[in-house]
XYZ file of C-alpha atoms in Angstrom:
630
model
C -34.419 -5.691 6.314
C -35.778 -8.092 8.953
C -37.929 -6.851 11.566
C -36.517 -8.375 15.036
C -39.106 -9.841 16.529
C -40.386 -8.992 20.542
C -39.176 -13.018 21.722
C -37.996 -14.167 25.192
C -38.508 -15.928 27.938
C -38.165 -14.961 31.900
C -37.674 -18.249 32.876
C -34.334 -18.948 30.689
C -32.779 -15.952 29.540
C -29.640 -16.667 31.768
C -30.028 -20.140 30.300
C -29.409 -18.493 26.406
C -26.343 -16.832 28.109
C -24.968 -20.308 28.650
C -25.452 -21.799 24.583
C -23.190 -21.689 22.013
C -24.464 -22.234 18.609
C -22.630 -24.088 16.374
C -23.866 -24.177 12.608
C -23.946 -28.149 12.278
C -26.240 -28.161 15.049
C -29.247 -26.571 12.668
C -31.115 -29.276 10.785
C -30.443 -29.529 6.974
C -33.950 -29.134 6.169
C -34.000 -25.445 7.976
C -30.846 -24.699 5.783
C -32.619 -25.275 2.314
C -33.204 -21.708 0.557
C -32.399 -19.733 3.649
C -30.109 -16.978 4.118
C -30.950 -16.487 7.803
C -32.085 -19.036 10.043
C -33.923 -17.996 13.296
C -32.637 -20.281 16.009
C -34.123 -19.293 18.963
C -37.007 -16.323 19.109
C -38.470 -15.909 22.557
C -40.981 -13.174 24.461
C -42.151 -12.646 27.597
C -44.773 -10.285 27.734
C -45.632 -9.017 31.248
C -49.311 -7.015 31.412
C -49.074 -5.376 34.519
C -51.767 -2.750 34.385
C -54.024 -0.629 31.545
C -50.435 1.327 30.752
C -47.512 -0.625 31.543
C -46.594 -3.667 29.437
C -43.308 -5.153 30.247
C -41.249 -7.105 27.298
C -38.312 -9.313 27.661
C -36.576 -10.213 24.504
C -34.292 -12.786 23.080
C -33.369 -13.402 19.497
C -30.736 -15.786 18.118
C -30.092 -15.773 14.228
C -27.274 -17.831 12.313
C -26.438 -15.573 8.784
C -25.749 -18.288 6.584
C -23.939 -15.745 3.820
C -23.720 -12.448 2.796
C -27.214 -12.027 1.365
C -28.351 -12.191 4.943
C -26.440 -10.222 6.343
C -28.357 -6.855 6.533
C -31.591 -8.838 7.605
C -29.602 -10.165 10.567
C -28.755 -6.417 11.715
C -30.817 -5.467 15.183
C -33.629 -2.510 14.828
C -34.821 -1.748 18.369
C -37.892 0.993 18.286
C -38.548 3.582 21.137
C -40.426 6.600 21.844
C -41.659 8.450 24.983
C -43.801 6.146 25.727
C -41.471 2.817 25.048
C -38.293 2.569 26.866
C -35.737 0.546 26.453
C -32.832 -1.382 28.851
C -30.467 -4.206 29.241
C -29.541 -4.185 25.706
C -26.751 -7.320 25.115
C -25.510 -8.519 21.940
C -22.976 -11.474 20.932
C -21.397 -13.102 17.968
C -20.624 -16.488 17.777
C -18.341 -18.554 14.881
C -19.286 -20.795 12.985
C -18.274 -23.977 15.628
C -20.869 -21.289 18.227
C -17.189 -20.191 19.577
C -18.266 -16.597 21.426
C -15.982 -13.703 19.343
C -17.433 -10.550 20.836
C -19.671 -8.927 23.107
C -21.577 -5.884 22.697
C -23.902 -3.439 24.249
C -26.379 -0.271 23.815
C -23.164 2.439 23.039
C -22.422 0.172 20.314
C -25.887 0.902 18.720
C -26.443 4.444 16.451
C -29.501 6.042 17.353
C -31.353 7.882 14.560
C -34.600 9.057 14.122
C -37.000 6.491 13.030
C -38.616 8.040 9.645
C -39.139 5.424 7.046
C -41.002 7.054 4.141
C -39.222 10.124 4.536
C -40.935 11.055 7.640
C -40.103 14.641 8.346
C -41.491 15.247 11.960
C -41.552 11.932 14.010
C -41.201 11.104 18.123
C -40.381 7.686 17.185
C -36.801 6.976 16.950
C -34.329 3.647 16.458
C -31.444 1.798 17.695
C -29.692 0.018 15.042
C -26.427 -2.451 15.162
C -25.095 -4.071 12.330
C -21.939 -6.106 12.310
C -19.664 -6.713 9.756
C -18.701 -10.276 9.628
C -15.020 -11.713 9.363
C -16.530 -14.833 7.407
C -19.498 -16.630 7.130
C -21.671 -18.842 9.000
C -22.144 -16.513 12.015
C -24.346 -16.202 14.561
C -26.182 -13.044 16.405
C -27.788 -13.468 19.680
C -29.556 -10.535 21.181
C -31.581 -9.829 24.238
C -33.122 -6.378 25.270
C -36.474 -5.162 27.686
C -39.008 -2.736 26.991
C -41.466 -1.465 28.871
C -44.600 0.061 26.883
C -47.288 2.721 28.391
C -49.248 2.148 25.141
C -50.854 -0.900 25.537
C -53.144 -0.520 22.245
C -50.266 -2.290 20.352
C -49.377 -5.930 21.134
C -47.545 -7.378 18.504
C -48.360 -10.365 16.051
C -46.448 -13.198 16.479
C -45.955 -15.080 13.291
C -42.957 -17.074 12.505
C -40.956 -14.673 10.517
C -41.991 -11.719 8.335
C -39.538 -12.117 5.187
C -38.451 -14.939 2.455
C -35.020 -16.809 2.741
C -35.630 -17.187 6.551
C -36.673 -20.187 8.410
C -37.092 -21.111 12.567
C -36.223 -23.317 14.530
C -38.448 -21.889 17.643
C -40.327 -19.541 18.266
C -41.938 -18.796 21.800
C -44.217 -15.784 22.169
C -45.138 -16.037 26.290
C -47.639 -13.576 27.990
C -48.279 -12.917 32.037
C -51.594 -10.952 32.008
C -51.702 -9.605 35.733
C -53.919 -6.662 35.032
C -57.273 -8.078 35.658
C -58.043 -6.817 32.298
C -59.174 -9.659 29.387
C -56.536 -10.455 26.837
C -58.356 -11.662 23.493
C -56.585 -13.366 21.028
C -56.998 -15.461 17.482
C -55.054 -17.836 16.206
C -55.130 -17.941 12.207
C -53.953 -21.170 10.827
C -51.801 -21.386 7.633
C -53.798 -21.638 4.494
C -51.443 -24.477 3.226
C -50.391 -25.764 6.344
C -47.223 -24.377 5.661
C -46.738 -24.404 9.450
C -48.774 -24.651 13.004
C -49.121 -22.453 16.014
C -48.844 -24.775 19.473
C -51.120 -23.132 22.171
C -50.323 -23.997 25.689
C -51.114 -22.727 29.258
C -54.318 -21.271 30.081
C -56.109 -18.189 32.294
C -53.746 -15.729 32.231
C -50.504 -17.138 31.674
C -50.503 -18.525 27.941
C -47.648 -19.767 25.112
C -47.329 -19.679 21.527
C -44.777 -21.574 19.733
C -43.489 -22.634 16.415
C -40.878 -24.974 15.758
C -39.317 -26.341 12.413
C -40.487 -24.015 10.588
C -38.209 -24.050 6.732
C -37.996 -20.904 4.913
C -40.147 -19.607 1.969
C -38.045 -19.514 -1.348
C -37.983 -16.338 -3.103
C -40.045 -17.819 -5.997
C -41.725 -16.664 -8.871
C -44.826 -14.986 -8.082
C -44.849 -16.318 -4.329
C -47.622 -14.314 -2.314
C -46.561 -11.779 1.033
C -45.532 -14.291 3.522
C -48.364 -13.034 6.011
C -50.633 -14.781 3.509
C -48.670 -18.207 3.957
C -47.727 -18.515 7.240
C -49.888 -18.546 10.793
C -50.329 -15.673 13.032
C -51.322 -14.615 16.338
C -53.522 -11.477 16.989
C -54.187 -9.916 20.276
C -55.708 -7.290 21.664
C -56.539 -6.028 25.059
C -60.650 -5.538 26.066
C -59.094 -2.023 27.978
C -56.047 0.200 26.224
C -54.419 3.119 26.607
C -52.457 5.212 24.096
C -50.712 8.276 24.777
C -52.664 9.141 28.476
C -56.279 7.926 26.201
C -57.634 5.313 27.733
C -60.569 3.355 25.618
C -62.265 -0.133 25.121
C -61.969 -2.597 23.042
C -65.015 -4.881 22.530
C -66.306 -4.196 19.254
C -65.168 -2.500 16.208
C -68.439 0.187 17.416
C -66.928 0.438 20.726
C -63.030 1.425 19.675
C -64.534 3.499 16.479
C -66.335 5.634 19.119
C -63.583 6.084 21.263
C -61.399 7.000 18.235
C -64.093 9.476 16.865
C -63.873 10.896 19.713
C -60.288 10.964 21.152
C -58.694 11.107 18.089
C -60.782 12.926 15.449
C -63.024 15.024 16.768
C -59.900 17.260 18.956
C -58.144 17.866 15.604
C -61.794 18.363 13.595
C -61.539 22.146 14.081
C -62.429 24.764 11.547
C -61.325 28.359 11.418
C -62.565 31.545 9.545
C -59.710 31.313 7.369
C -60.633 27.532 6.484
C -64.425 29.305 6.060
C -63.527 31.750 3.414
C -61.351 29.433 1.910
C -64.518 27.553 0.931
C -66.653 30.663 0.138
C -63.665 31.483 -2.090
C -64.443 28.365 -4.530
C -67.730 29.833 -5.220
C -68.817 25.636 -5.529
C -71.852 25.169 -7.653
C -73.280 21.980 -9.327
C -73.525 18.570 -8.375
C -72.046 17.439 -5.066
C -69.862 15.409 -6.964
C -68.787 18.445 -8.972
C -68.482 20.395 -5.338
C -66.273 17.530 -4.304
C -63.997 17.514 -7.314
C -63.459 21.453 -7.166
C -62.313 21.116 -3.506
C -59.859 17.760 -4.175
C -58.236 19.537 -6.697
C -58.154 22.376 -5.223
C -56.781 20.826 -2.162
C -53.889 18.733 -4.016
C -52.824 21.877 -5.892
C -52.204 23.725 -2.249
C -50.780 20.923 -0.183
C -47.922 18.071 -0.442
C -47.425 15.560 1.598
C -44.678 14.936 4.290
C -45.020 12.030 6.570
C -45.444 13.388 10.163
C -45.895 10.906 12.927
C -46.105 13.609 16.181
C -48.809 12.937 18.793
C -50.952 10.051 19.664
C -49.034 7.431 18.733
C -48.976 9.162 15.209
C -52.328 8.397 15.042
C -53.670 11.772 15.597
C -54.066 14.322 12.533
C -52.727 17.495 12.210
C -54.664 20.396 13.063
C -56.323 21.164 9.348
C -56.146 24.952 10.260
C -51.625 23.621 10.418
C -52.083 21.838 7.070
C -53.717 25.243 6.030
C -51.084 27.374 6.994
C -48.048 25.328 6.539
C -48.992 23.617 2.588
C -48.283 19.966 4.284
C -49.138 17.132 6.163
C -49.394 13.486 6.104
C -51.769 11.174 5.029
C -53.598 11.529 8.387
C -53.519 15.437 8.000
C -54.585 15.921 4.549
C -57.008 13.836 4.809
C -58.147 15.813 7.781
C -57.655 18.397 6.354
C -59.608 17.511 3.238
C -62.130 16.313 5.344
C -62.973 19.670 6.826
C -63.255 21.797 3.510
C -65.922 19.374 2.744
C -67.332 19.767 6.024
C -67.555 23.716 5.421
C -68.963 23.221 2.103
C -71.771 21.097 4.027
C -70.853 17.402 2.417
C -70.009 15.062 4.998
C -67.032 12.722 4.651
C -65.690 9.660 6.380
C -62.026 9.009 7.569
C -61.067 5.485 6.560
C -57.749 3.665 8.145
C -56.600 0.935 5.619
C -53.957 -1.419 5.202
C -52.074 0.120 2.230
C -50.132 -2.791 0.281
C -49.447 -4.071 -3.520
C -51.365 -7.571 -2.144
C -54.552 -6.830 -0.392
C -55.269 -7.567 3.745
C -58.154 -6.167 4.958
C -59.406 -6.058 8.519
C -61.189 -9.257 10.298
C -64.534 -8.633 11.056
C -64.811 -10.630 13.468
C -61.390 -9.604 15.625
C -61.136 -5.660 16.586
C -57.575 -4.764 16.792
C -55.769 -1.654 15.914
C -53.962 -1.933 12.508
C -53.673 -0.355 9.050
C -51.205 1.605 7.744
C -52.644 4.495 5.711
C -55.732 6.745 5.558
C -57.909 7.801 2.822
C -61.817 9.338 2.628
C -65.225 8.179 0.830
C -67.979 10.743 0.284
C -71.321 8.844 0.323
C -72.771 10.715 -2.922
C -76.346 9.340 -4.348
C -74.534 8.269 -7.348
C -72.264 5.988 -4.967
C -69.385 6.837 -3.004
C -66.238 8.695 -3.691
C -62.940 7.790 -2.738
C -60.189 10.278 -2.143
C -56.296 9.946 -2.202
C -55.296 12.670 -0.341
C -51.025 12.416 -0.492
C -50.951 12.698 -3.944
C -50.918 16.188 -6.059
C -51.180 14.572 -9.273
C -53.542 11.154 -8.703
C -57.318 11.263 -10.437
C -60.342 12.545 -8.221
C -62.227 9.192 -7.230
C -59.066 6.691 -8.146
C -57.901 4.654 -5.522
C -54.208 3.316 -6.663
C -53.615 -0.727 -6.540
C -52.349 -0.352 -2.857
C -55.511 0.483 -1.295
C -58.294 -1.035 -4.134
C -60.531 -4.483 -3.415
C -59.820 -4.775 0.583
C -61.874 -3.203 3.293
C -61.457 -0.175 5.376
C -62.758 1.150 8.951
C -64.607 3.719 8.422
C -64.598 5.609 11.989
C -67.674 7.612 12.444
C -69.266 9.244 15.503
C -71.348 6.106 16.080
C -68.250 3.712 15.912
C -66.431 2.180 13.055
C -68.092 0.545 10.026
C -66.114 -2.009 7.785
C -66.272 -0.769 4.300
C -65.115 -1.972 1.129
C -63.058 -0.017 -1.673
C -63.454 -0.518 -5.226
C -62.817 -3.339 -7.374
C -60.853 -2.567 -10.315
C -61.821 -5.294 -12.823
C -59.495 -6.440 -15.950
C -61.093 -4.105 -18.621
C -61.123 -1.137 -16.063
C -56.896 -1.547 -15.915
C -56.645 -0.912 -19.283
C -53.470 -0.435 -21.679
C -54.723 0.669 -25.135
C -51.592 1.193 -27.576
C -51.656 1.637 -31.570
C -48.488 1.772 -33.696
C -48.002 2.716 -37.222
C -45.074 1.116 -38.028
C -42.947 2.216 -41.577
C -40.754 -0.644 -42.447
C -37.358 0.032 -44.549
C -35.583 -2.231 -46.714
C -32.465 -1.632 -44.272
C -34.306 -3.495 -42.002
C -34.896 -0.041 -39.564
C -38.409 1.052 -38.568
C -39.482 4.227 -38.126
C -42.876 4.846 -36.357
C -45.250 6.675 -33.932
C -47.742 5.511 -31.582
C -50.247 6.240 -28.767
C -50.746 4.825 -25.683
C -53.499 5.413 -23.169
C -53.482 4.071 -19.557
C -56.342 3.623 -17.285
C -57.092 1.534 -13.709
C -53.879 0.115 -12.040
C -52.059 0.704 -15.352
C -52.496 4.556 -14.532
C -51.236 4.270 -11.424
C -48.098 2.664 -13.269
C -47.679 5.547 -15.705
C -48.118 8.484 -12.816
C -44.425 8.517 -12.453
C -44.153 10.025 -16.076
C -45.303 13.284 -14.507
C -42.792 14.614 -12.894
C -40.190 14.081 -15.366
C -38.888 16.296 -17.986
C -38.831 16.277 -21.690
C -35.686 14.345 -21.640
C -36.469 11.624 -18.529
C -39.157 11.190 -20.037
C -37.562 9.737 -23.390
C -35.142 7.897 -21.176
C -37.518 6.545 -19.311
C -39.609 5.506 -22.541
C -36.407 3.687 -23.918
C -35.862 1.659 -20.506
C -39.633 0.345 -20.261
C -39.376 -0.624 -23.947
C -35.951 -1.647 -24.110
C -37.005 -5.135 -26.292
C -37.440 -2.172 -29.271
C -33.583 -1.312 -28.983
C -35.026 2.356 -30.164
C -32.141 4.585 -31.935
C -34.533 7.467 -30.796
C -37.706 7.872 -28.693
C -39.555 11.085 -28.282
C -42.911 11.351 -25.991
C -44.956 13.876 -26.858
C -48.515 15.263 -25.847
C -48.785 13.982 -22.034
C -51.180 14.390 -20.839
C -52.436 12.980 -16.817
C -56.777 13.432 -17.130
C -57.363 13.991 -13.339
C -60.851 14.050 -13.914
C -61.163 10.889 -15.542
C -58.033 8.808 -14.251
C -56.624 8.396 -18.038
C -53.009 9.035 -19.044
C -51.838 9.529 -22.639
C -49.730 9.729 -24.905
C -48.004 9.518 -27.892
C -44.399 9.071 -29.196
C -41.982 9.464 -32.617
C -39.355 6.609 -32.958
C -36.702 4.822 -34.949
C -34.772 1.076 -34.420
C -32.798 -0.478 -36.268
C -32.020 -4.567 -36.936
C -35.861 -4.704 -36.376
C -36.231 -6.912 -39.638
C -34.319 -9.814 -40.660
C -33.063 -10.401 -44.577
C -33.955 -13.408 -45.987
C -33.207 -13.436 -49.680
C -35.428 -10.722 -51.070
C -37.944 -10.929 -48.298
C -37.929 -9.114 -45.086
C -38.929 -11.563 -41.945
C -40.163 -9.522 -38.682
C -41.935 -9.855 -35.558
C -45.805 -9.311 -34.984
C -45.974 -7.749 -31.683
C -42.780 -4.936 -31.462
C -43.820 -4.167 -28.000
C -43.578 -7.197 -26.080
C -42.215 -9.340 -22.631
C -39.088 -11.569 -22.790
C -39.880 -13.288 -19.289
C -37.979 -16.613 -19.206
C -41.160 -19.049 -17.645
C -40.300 -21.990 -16.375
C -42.274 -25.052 -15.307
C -41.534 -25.928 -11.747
C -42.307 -29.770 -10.494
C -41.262 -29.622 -7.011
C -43.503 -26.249 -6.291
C -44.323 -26.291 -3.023
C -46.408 -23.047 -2.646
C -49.228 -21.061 -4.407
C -48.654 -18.437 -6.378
C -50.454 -15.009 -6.826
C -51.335 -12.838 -9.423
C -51.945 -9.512 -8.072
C -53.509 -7.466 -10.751
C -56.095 -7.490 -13.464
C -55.442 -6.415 -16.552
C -56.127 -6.376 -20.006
C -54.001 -5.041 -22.786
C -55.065 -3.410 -26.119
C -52.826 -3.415 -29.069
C -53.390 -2.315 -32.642
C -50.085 -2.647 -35.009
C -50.437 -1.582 -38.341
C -47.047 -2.405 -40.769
C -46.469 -0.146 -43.756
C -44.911 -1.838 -46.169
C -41.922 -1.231 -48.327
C -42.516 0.205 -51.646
C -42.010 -2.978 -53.926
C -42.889 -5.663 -51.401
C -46.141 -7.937 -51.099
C -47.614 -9.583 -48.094
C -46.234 -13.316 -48.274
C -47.414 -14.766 -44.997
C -48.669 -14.443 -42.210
C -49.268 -16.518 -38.728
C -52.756 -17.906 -38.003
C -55.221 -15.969 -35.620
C -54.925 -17.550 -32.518
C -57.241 -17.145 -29.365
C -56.266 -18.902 -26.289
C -58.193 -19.371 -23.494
C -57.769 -20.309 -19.601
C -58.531 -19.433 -15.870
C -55.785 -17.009 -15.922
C -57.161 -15.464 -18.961
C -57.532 -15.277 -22.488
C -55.639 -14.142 -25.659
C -56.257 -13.131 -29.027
C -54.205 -12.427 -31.640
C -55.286 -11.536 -35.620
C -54.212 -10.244 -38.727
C -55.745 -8.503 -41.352
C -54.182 -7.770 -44.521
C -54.200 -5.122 -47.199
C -52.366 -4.223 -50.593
C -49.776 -2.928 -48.859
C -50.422 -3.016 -45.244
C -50.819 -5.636 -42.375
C -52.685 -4.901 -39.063
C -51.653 -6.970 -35.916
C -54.648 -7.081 -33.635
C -53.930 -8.129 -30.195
C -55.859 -8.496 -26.677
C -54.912 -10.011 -23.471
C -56.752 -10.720 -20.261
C -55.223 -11.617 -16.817
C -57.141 -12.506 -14.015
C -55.776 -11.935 -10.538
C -55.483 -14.261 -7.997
C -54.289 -16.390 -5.272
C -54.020 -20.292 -7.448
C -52.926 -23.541 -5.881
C -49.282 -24.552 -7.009
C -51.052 -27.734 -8.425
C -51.823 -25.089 -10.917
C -48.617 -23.441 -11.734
C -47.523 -25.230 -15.000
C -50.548 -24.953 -15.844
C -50.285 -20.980 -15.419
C -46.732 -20.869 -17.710
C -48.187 -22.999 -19.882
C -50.692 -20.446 -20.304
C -48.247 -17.645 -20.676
C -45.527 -19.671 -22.831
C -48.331 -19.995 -25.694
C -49.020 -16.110 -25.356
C -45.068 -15.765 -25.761
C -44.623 -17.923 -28.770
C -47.478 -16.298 -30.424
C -46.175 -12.474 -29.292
C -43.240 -14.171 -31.180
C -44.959 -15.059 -34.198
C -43.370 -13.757 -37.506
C -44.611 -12.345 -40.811
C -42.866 -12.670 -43.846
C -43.087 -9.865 -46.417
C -41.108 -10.558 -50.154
C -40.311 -8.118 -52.523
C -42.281 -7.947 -55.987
C-alpha cells in the first residue's frame, strides 16, 4: 500500500481545483515500469509555534492498471493530537474528464493498528475507489494541524517500486522563531536530485521527473536509492513534553527523563519476583535466568497508548496483565534486571530485513522497534524481548549490523548490534540417502540451523506434528517427497541452534538408463531461473550472509557399482565461493558440498557477473552421477 505523502501548496491549491489530467499528458519515460504515476505531490508546512504545525496537502496520482490500484487508495492518520479538515477527493478519466467528487463521509474510519496492535489512540481514514476502467486519476487534498511537533516528515520522492513523479514540492513557513534543521541526502546513484530553493525561514524542496524503480531482482529498499529530506526542529513538543533537540545527548536526556524514567517504577511484587529466582552464577547466567524467565510469563501485543506510543507500559502492568509491546517488555525486562542489581540499556532501532541505522551526525526522532544490551565484562548482551521462543543474546536479521540509540540518563549513545558473519548463519544438513532400483529413495537426514538461518526456522515452533511435515514438504518441494516426517525438534534457546531430523520417501528421483541408474548430486537444492540483465540500471543487494553445509551420502543398490562421477569443483568470487566433492566407496558415494554468500550492496556493472556466479553453482548443484549395475 502506498503511503500518501503530506504535499501541497498554499499558494495554488485552488489552482489544482482548476486541472484536469489527461493520461497523454504524462511523459512516456514516467510511464515505463510504473503502475502509479505521482503527478502532482505538494506540502505546505506552516510552523506556527513549539505545538502547532499546520499541513496543507495535495496529491494527484494517475493508476495506470489494476496492479496499482490499492497503492492509489488514500490513508489519512489522526490522533488527539493531529486533526484533520477539508478533506476533498476527485476522479478524473482517462482524457482528465472530472467523474466524481468526494468527501470525508465517504472515508471508513478504523482504528489504526498495523501489526495487530491491540490498544492504540492512533486511528485512520481510508478511501478506496473502485475504478470503471483504467487509466484513472485520484486527486486529493486535506489539512492537518499537529500539536506534536517532534515528527516532521521525510520528503523523498516516493516510498514504493512501480511508482514514478512528475513533481514533488515539499514547502515549509517556519514562523515560530524556533530553528528548523534539515539535511539533504543525495541519491547514491544519482537516481534522482533534490532542488533547494528559498532561504531563512521560508524554504522548498522539489523533485521533478523522477521514473519509477522496476520491481527487479534483488533491487535494494527504495530509501537506499532515492534522495531524502530530514528535518527536525532545535525545540519539540510531544504529547504536552516539551524538549530540545541539539544533540543526540541533549534529546537522549530529555527522553531518559520524560519518557523512561516515569514508567521505570518497581513494586514489591516486581521485588519478590526477583528474590523468587534465587539467581546465582555469572551475571550472564543471572541474565539468562531472568530472559527466560521473562519470555515464559509475557507475550507480546502491540500497544501504542500514551506519548506518542513512545512511552512504555508501566512494568508493574506488564506484570500483572502477561503483555505488552516491544516498548513494555522491554521495560519491563529492564526492571527485573534492575532489581537483580545489573543495569541495562533501552535501545530504539530501526527494525528492517535491509539495515538503516541512525546518522550520527543528524538527531532526529526515528526507529521503529526497541530492544536491550547488558554491558557484561565478557561483552554485551542483546535481548529480544517480543519473542517467547527467540535465543537469549540473538538478535534476528531485522535488527543485526546497524546501530541503535542507546538512551541513558546522560543522553543517548549510538551503539552498534552484532554482526552476524557467513559461517555464524549456518545451515548444516546430512542425508543418508537409500537408492532403489525403482528409481524411489528412501532416506533420513538432519539439519541444524544457526545465525539468520535460525531466525528462518523459528516458525517451525509453533506448529504441530502434522504442519510441521507440511511445512517440510513445501520448503523442499524440488524432492517431490511421497512422505516427510520431522522428528526430534528441538529450538536450543541457550545457544540459538535449531535441529532436527526427518524420515522420507520420493519417487522418480532416479532416471533408467539401460542397466544404470542416472541421479542428481545435490537432492536438496534451488531451481531459481537467473537471468543476465544488459540494460540494468540499478544495484542490487544481497542482504544476508550465509554459508551452507551439506553432506550426502548415496547407498547404493545391491548389484550396482559406482560408474561416474562429476569432477570436484570449487568456484570462487566476490559474492562467494563454492565447493563441491565426491568421495567414493565400494558401495557408497558421499556428495560434499559448501557454499558462501557474502552480503552486500554491488554496483549493477556487477550483476552478470553475480548470476554468472550463481548459474555455475546451479549447473554444478545439477551435476549427475551415474551408477550401473554389475
Amino acid at each position: 500500500m502506498m503511503k500518501i505523502f503530506f504535499l501541497g501548496v498554499l499558494s495554488v491549491t485552488s489552482l489544482y481545483f482548476a486541472q484536469t489530467y489527461p493520461v497523454s499528458a504524462i511523459p512516456e519515460n514516467l510511464k515505463k515500469n510504473a503502475n502509479i504515476v505521482i503527478r502532482k505531490d505538494f506540502t505546505t508546512a506552516q510552523i506556527n509555534k513549539i505545538d502547532e504545525i499546520k499541513y496543507q496537502h495535495n496529491t494527484v496520482t494517475t493508476v495506470l492498471n489494476k496492479d496499482g490500484n490499492e497503492k492509489a487508495a488514500a490513508y489519512i492518520s489522526y490522533n488527539k493530537a493531529k486533526s484533520i479538515s477539508n478533506i476533498k477527493v476527485t476522479i478524473y478519466d482517462e482524457s482528465g474528464k472530472k467523474i466524481k467528487s468526494f468527501s470525508k463521509s465517504d472515508f471508513k474510519d478504523y482504528a489504526n493498528n498495523p501489526q495487530g496492535v491491540f490498544y492504540s489512540d492512533n486511528r485512520i481514514l481510508i478511501f478506496s475507489y473502485t475504478p470503471v476502467q483504467y487509466p484513472y486519476t485520484i486527486d486529493l487534498s486535506y489539512e492537518t494541524e499537529d500539536k506534536n511537533t517532534i515528527f516532521i516528515p521525510d520528503f523523498m520522492p516516493f516510498a514504493l517500486v512501480k511508482t514514478s513523479l512528475e513533481e514533488a514540492q515539499f514547502k515549509i513557513l517556519n514562523t515560530s522563531g524556533i530553528e528548523l534543521k534539515s539535511k539533504i541526502y543525495p541519491s547514491k546513484y544519482n537516481y534522482a536530485s533534490v532542488i533547494e530553493s528559498g532561504s531563512g525561514n521560508e524554504k522548498t524542496y522539489s523533485y521533478k521527473n523522477v521514473p519509477a524503480i522496476d520491481d527487479a531482482v534483488l533491487i535494494p529498499d527504495p530509501v537506499k536509492i532515492l534522495p531524502f529530506v530530514n528535518f527536525t526542529l532545535t525545540k519539540f513538543n510531544l504529547a504536552g513534553k516539551q524538549g530540545t533537540f541539539n544533540s543526540w545527548a541533549d534529546f537522549g536526556t530529555w527522553y531518559y527523563k520524560d519518557i523512561l524514567e516515569p514508567v521505570s517504577l518497581s513494586t514489591s511484587d516486581i521485588k519478590a519476583e526477583v528474590a523468587s529466582l534465587q539467581l546465582q552464577g555469572s551475571t550472564e547466567e543471572k541474565v539468562k535466568k531472568i530472559y527466560q524467565y521473562m519470555q515464559a510469563k509475557t507475550r507480546y501485543i502491540a500497544v501504542s497508548l500514551g506519548i506518542g506510543g513512545w512511552m512504555p507500559m508501566q512494568p508493574d502492568e506488564v506484570h500483572k496483565k502477561g503483555y505488552g509491546d516491544c516498548k513494555g517488555l522491554t521495560n519491563y525486562m529492564k526492571t527485573l534486571l534492575n532489581e537483580a542489581g545489573i543495569p541495562s540499556t533501552y535501545c530504539v532501532v530501526n527494525s528492517n530485513g535491509s539495515p538503516v541505522s541512525f546518522d550520527a551526525d543528524f538527531p532526529s526522532m526515528g526507529g521503529n522497534h526497541v530492544i536491550l544490551m547488558v554491558p557484561t565484562e565478557k561483552g554485551n548482551i542483546w535481548l529480544e524481548n517480543t519473542s517467547q521462543q527467540i535465543a537469549f543474546n540473538h538478535l534476528s536479521y531485522n535488527t543485526t549490523d546497524r546501530n541503535v540509540l542507546a538512551v541513558t540518563s546522560k543522553g543517548i549513545e549510538l551503539m552498534n548490534t552484532p554482526v552476524y558473519k557467513a559461517e555464524q548463519n549456518k545451515e548444516k544438513q546430512l542425508l543418508k540417502i537409500n537408492l532403489n532400483e525403482d528409481n524411489s529413495i528412501t532416506g533420513t537426514g538432519n539439519f541444524s540451523y544457526t545465525g539468520s538461518q535460525y531466525d528462518y526456522n523459528l516458525g517451525f515452533v509453533n506448529l504441530n506434528s502434522k504442519e510441521k511435515n507440511e511445512a517440510l514438504k513445501s520448503r523442499f518441494n524440488i524432492l517431490n517427497f511421497e512422505k516427510v516426517e520431522m522428528k526430534n525438534f528441538v529450538n536450543d534457546r541457550d545457544n540459538a541452534v535449531i535441529t532436527y531430523d526427518i524420515d522420507f520417501k520420493t519417487n522418480n528421483f532416479s532416471k533408467q538408463a539401460g542397466s544404470s541408474l542416472l541421479f542428481r548430486a545435490v537432492p536438496i537444492f534451488s531451481d531459481n531461473i537467473y537471468k543476465t540483465d544488459e540494460s540494468r540500471e540499478l544495484p542490487f543487494e544481497i542482504r544476508q550472509s550465509f554459508e551452507d553445509d551439506y553432506e550426502i551420502v548415496f547407498t547404493l543398490p545391491k548389484g550396482y557399482k559406482i560408474d561416474e562421477t562429476p569432477y570436484d569443483s570449487n568456484i570462487n568470487s566476490e559474492f562467494g565461493a563454492y565447493k563441491l566433492s565426491f568421495v567414493k566407496e565400494k558401495d557408497q558415494v558421499k556428495v560434499i558440498r559448501k557454499i558462501q554468500l557474502n552480503k552486500g550492496i554491488y554496483p549493477k556493472e556487477k550483476y552478470n557477473d553475480y548470476i554468472g556466479f550463481r548459474k555455475k553453482i546451479m549447473n554444478m548443484d545439477n551435476s549427475k552421477i551415474l551408477i550401473t549395475k554389475i
